[in-house]
Amino acid sequence: MFIALSIQATDWNKVSIPVSGVKDMTFLKIDDNICYAFVISGTYPNYTSNVLKTSNGGDTWNTITQTGLNMGDNVIKAIAKGNNLYVISSEGMYKSTDNGATWTAITNSQISGVNKPGDICVDGDTIYVACPAMGIYSSSDDFATLTPLKNNLSFAGTTCVSKINGVLYTATSANVWRLSGTTWTAEIGNGIPAGGGLNILQITEVNGRYYLSDATKGIYTSTDGKIWTAIA
C-alpha cells in the first residue's frame, strides 16, 4: 500500500497498487487526473521495473505492460515533454513515445556519462540534464545534440538541475549555482553552509518560495533564489 494526497495535506486516503515489495517509487503528474508511478520492486539482485498509471486522480492504479525500461535499484526522476515521457534511473536515461508502453535508452556520444545523469528538467522545448562530473547540458532536439552550459561552472559532482522563473539552478558538492545569461553565480555565503560536503537533492519553487533540500544539511528556503535560510 501507499498513501495518496487528497484535497488537503491533512486529508489522506489509503489506496492499493498492483505491486508488492516496493523498494523505490517516483511520480509524474500529467494533470489532475492522470499520473504515472515508476516503481521498483523485489530484492537484490532481482529487481523489477514497474510502470503504473491512474486516470482518476489516484483512486485506482493500473499496471502498464512495458518493455525496454530498466530502473535498476533507483528511479531518480521522471518528466514529460509534450507526448514524450522521460525517466532517469541508476541504469540510465529512457524515453517513451507511447504513454509508457515501450522505452528506448537515450545515449549521446558527445559526452561520457550523459546516459546516467543525476537530474533532468524541462522548460518549454528544452531539456536540461545534470551529469555528475560532466556538468550541465541542454538539448532542444530530443538529445540529437547537446549544448554544454559549463562556462565558469565548477562542475564536479553536479547533483541537480532546475529551471525556475527563467533562471537555471544547479548544485555541486561545494556550491549552489545560478545561471544568469552565460555566467554561473555561486550562492555560498548567502545562507548556504560553506566548507563543502553538500549533497543537494533538489531545488524547487512552491507558491512563490524557493526550497532547497540537502541530504545531510537539511532544508533551506528563499524568497528570491539568492538569499537562503535554514528551516529544518
Short mmCIF file of C-alpha atoms in Angstrom, two decimals:
data_model
loop_
_atom_site.label_atom_id
_atom_site.label_comp_id
_atom_site.label_asym_id
_atom_site.label_seq_id
_atom_site.Cartn_x
_atom_site.Cartn_y
_atom_site.Cartn_z
CA MET A 1 0.00 0.00 0.00
CA PHE A 2 0.93 3.66 -0.34
CA ILE A 3 -0.82 6.88 0.60
CA ALA A 4 -2.19 9.42 -1.89
CA LEU A 5 -2.82 13.05 -1.01
CA SER A 6 -6.41 14.16 -1.44
CA ILE A 7 -7.65 17.76 -1.25
CA GLN A 8 -5.56 18.92 1.75
CA ALA A 9 -2.30 17.94 3.37
CA THR A 10 -4.33 16.76 6.39
CA ASP A 11 -6.70 14.63 4.31
CA TRP A 12 -5.11 11.35 3.19
CA ASN A 13 -6.69 8.27 1.66
CA LYS A 14 -5.05 4.85 1.59
CA VAL A 15 -5.17 3.24 -1.84
CA SER A 16 -3.94 -0.08 -3.19
CA ILE A 17 -1.48 -0.55 -6.03
CA PRO A 18 -0.91 -3.74 -8.03
CA VAL A 19 2.72 -4.06 -6.87
CA SER A 20 4.12 -5.57 -3.68
CA GLY A 21 7.59 -5.38 -2.16
CA VAL A 22 8.11 -1.76 -3.21
CA LYS A 23 11.71 -0.59 -2.89
CA ASP A 24 11.60 2.80 -4.61
CA MET A 25 8.97 4.96 -6.30
CA THR A 26 8.65 8.31 -8.05
CA PHE A 27 5.61 10.05 -9.54
CA LEU A 28 4.98 12.03 -12.71
CA LYS A 29 1.79 14.11 -12.63
CA ILE A 30 0.38 14.98 -16.05
CA ASP A 31 -2.82 16.71 -14.90
CA ASP A 32 -5.36 16.49 -12.06
CA ASN A 33 -6.49 13.04 -13.26
CA ILE A 34 -3.53 11.39 -14.97
CA CYS A 35 -0.39 10.44 -13.08
CA TYR A 36 2.31 7.83 -13.61
CA ALA A 37 4.13 5.95 -10.87
CA PHE A 38 7.52 4.41 -11.60
CA VAL A 39 8.03 1.63 -9.07
CA ILE A 40 10.97 -0.64 -8.32
CA SER A 41 10.02 -3.81 -6.51
CA GLY A 42 11.69 -7.02 -5.38
CA THR A 43 15.01 -7.69 -3.68
CA TYR A 44 18.62 -7.52 -4.82
CA PRO A 45 19.64 -8.55 -7.40
CA ASN A 46 16.23 -9.41 -8.86
CA TYR A 47 14.57 -6.01 -9.04
CA THR A 48 11.54 -5.42 -11.27
CA SER A 49 10.72 -2.14 -13.04
CA ASN A 50 7.00 -1.35 -12.92
CA VAL A 51 5.05 1.46 -14.59
CA LEU A 52 1.65 2.29 -13.10
CA LYS A 53 -0.93 4.81 -14.27
CA THR A 54 -4.02 6.41 -12.80
CA SER A 55 -6.64 8.28 -14.81
CA ASN A 56 -8.86 9.24 -11.88
CA GLY A 57 -6.61 11.28 -9.64
CA GLY A 58 -5.03 8.35 -7.81
CA ASP A 59 -8.13 6.45 -6.68
CA THR A 60 -7.17 3.40 -8.75
CA TRP A 61 -3.91 2.36 -10.42
CA ASN A 62 -3.26 0.01 -13.33
CA THR A 63 -0.06 -1.66 -14.45
CA ILE A 64 1.25 -0.71 -17.89
CA THR A 65 2.82 -3.70 -19.59
CA GLN A 66 6.10 -2.12 -20.63
CA THR A 67 9.26 -3.16 -22.43
CA GLY A 68 12.71 -1.60 -22.53
CA LEU A 69 12.71 0.29 -19.21
CA ASN A 70 15.30 -0.80 -16.66
CA MET A 71 15.25 1.27 -13.49
CA GLY A 72 17.82 -0.84 -11.66
CA ASP A 73 17.75 -0.18 -7.94
CA ASN A 74 16.95 3.56 -8.01
CA VAL A 75 14.48 5.64 -10.01
CA ILE A 76 15.68 9.25 -9.83
CA LYS A 77 13.33 11.47 -11.83
CA ALA A 78 10.54 11.39 -14.40
CA ILE A 79 9.44 14.25 -16.65
CA ALA A 80 7.10 14.81 -19.59
CA LYS A 81 7.76 16.91 -22.68
CA GLY A 82 4.75 17.07 -24.97
CA ASN A 83 3.65 13.49 -25.52
CA ASN A 84 7.01 12.00 -24.55
CA LEU A 85 7.93 10.58 -21.16
CA TYR A 86 11.50 10.52 -19.82
CA VAL A 87 12.89 8.59 -16.86
CA ILE A 88 16.35 8.60 -15.36
CA SER A 89 17.45 5.79 -13.08
CA SER A 90 20.56 4.10 -11.81
CA GLU A 91 20.69 2.31 -15.18
CA GLY A 92 20.47 5.37 -17.41
CA MET A 93 18.03 7.61 -19.25
CA TYR A 94 14.97 6.33 -21.11
CA LYS A 95 12.25 7.74 -23.36
CA SER A 96 8.72 6.61 -24.21
CA THR A 97 6.56 7.99 -27.02
CA ASP A 98 3.55 5.71 -26.42
CA ASN A 99 2.42 6.55 -22.87
CA GLY A 100 4.89 4.25 -21.16
CA ALA A 101 4.37 1.03 -23.09
CA THR A 102 7.76 0.89 -24.80
CA TRP A 103 11.02 2.58 -23.79
CA THR A 104 14.27 3.37 -25.57
CA ALA A 105 17.58 4.05 -23.85
CA ILE A 106 18.95 7.51 -24.67
CA THR A 107 22.64 7.77 -25.38
CA ASN A 108 24.75 10.53 -26.90
CA SER A 109 28.38 10.25 -27.90
CA GLN A 110 29.08 13.95 -27.28
CA ILE A 111 29.92 13.42 -23.63
CA SER A 112 30.83 10.47 -21.49
CA GLY A 113 28.31 9.67 -18.78
CA VAL A 114 25.32 11.52 -20.22
CA ASN A 115 23.37 8.25 -20.26
CA LYS A 116 23.44 8.25 -16.43
CA PRO A 117 22.54 11.80 -15.39
CA GLY A 118 21.88 12.86 -11.83
CA ASP A 119 18.84 15.01 -12.63
CA ILE A 120 16.73 16.26 -15.52
CA CYS A 121 14.21 19.06 -16.03
CA VAL A 122 12.21 20.54 -18.90
CA ASP A 123 11.41 24.14 -19.79
CA GLY A 124 9.37 24.62 -22.94
CA ASP A 125 11.15 22.84 -25.78
CA THR A 126 14.43 22.50 -23.90
CA ILE A 127 15.55 19.65 -21.65
CA TYR A 128 18.37 20.23 -19.15
CA VAL A 129 20.50 17.39 -17.82
CA ALA A 130 22.84 17.38 -14.82
CA CYS A 131 25.65 14.87 -15.34
CA PRO A 132 27.84 14.10 -12.33
CA ALA A 133 31.46 15.04 -13.10
CA MET A 134 30.40 16.38 -16.51
CA GLY A 135 28.27 19.45 -15.76
CA ILE A 136 25.01 20.79 -17.19
CA TYR A 137 23.85 20.21 -20.75
CA SER A 138 20.80 21.33 -22.71
CA SER A 139 19.04 19.84 -25.71
CA SER A 140 16.19 21.19 -27.83
CA ASP A 141 16.18 18.37 -30.39
CA ASP A 142 15.46 15.33 -28.23
CA PHE A 143 19.13 14.60 -27.49
CA ALA A 144 20.30 14.52 -31.09
CA THR A 145 22.70 17.25 -29.97
CA LEU A 146 23.73 18.55 -26.57
CA THR A 147 24.98 22.01 -25.63
CA PRO A 148 27.33 22.28 -22.62
CA LEU A 149 26.47 25.04 -20.16
CA LYS A 150 29.77 24.97 -18.30
CA ASN A 151 31.36 28.39 -18.75
CA ASN A 152 32.72 29.28 -15.27
CA LEU A 153 30.82 26.48 -13.50
CA SER A 154 32.95 24.27 -11.28
CA PHE A 155 31.04 21.19 -12.32
CA ALA A 156 32.46 18.41 -10.16
CA GLY A 157 29.53 16.45 -8.80
CA THR A 158 26.60 18.36 -10.30
CA THR A 159 23.70 16.77 -8.43
CA CYS A 160 20.58 18.56 -9.62
CA VAL A 161 19.15 20.99 -12.17
CA SER A 162 16.01 23.18 -12.07
CA LYS A 163 14.62 26.00 -14.22
CA ILE A 164 12.66 28.38 -12.00
CA ASN A 165 11.19 31.69 -13.18
CA GLY A 166 13.54 31.73 -16.16
CA VAL A 167 16.68 31.06 -14.09
CA LEU A 168 18.64 27.80 -14.21
CA TYR A 169 19.90 26.38 -10.90
CA THR A 170 22.29 23.57 -10.14
CA ALA A 171 24.45 22.40 -7.24
CA THR A 172 27.81 20.76 -6.68
CA SER A 173 29.43 19.38 -3.56
CA ALA A 174 30.77 22.86 -2.79
CA ASN A 175 28.28 25.39 -4.16
CA VAL A 176 24.77 26.24 -5.26
CA TRP A 177 24.92 27.88 -8.69
CA ARG A 178 22.57 30.21 -10.57
CA LEU A 179 22.91 30.86 -14.31
CA SER A 180 22.43 34.49 -15.34
CA GLY A 181 22.91 34.87 -19.08
CA THR A 182 26.08 32.88 -19.71
CA THR A 183 27.63 33.26 -16.25
CA TRP A 184 27.15 30.99 -13.24
CA THR A 185 26.95 32.73 -9.85
CA ALA A 186 27.84 30.82 -6.67
CA GLU A 187 25.45 31.17 -3.72
CA ILE A 188 27.80 30.05 -0.95
CA GLY A 189 27.85 32.72 1.77
CA ASN A 190 24.21 33.65 1.13
CA GLY A 191 22.87 31.30 3.79
CA ILE A 192 24.19 28.06 2.27
CA PRO A 193 26.85 26.47 4.52
CA ALA A 194 30.40 26.85 3.29
CA GLY A 195 33.12 24.26 3.57
CA GLY A 196 31.92 21.74 1.01
CA GLY A 197 30.23 18.44 1.67
CA LEU A 198 26.95 19.47 0.08
CA ASN A 199 24.63 16.78 -1.24
CA ILE A 200 21.73 18.83 -2.62
CA LEU A 201 18.95 16.64 -3.96
CA GLN A 202 16.54 19.24 -5.29
CA ILE A 203 15.91 22.94 -5.80
CA THR A 204 12.27 23.81 -6.43
CA GLU A 205 9.63 26.54 -6.14
CA VAL A 206 6.24 26.30 -4.44
CA ASN A 207 3.76 29.18 -4.19
CA GLY A 208 6.40 31.81 -4.83
CA ARG A 209 9.02 30.45 -2.42
CA TYR A 210 12.18 28.56 -3.30
CA TYR A 211 13.14 25.38 -1.45
CA LEU A 212 16.44 23.51 -1.38
CA SER A 213 16.92 20.08 0.19
CA ASP A 214 20.28 18.67 1.21
CA ALA A 215 20.67 15.05 2.28
CA THR A 216 22.78 15.95 5.32
CA LYS A 217 22.36 19.68 5.97
CA GLY A 218 18.57 19.95 5.85
CA ILE A 219 16.07 22.18 4.07
CA TYR A 220 16.53 25.83 3.12
CA THR A 221 14.09 28.41 1.77
CA SER A 222 14.40 31.65 -0.15
CA THR A 223 12.11 34.36 -1.49
CA ASP A 224 14.38 35.25 -4.42
CA GLY A 225 16.60 32.21 -5.05
CA LYS A 226 19.63 34.17 -3.86
CA ILE A 227 19.46 34.50 -0.05
CA TRP A 228 18.68 31.26 1.79
CA THR A 229 17.50 30.48 5.33
CA ALA A 230 17.58 27.09 7.05
CA ILE A 231 14.15 25.82 8.11
CA ALA A 232 14.85 22.19 9.03
#
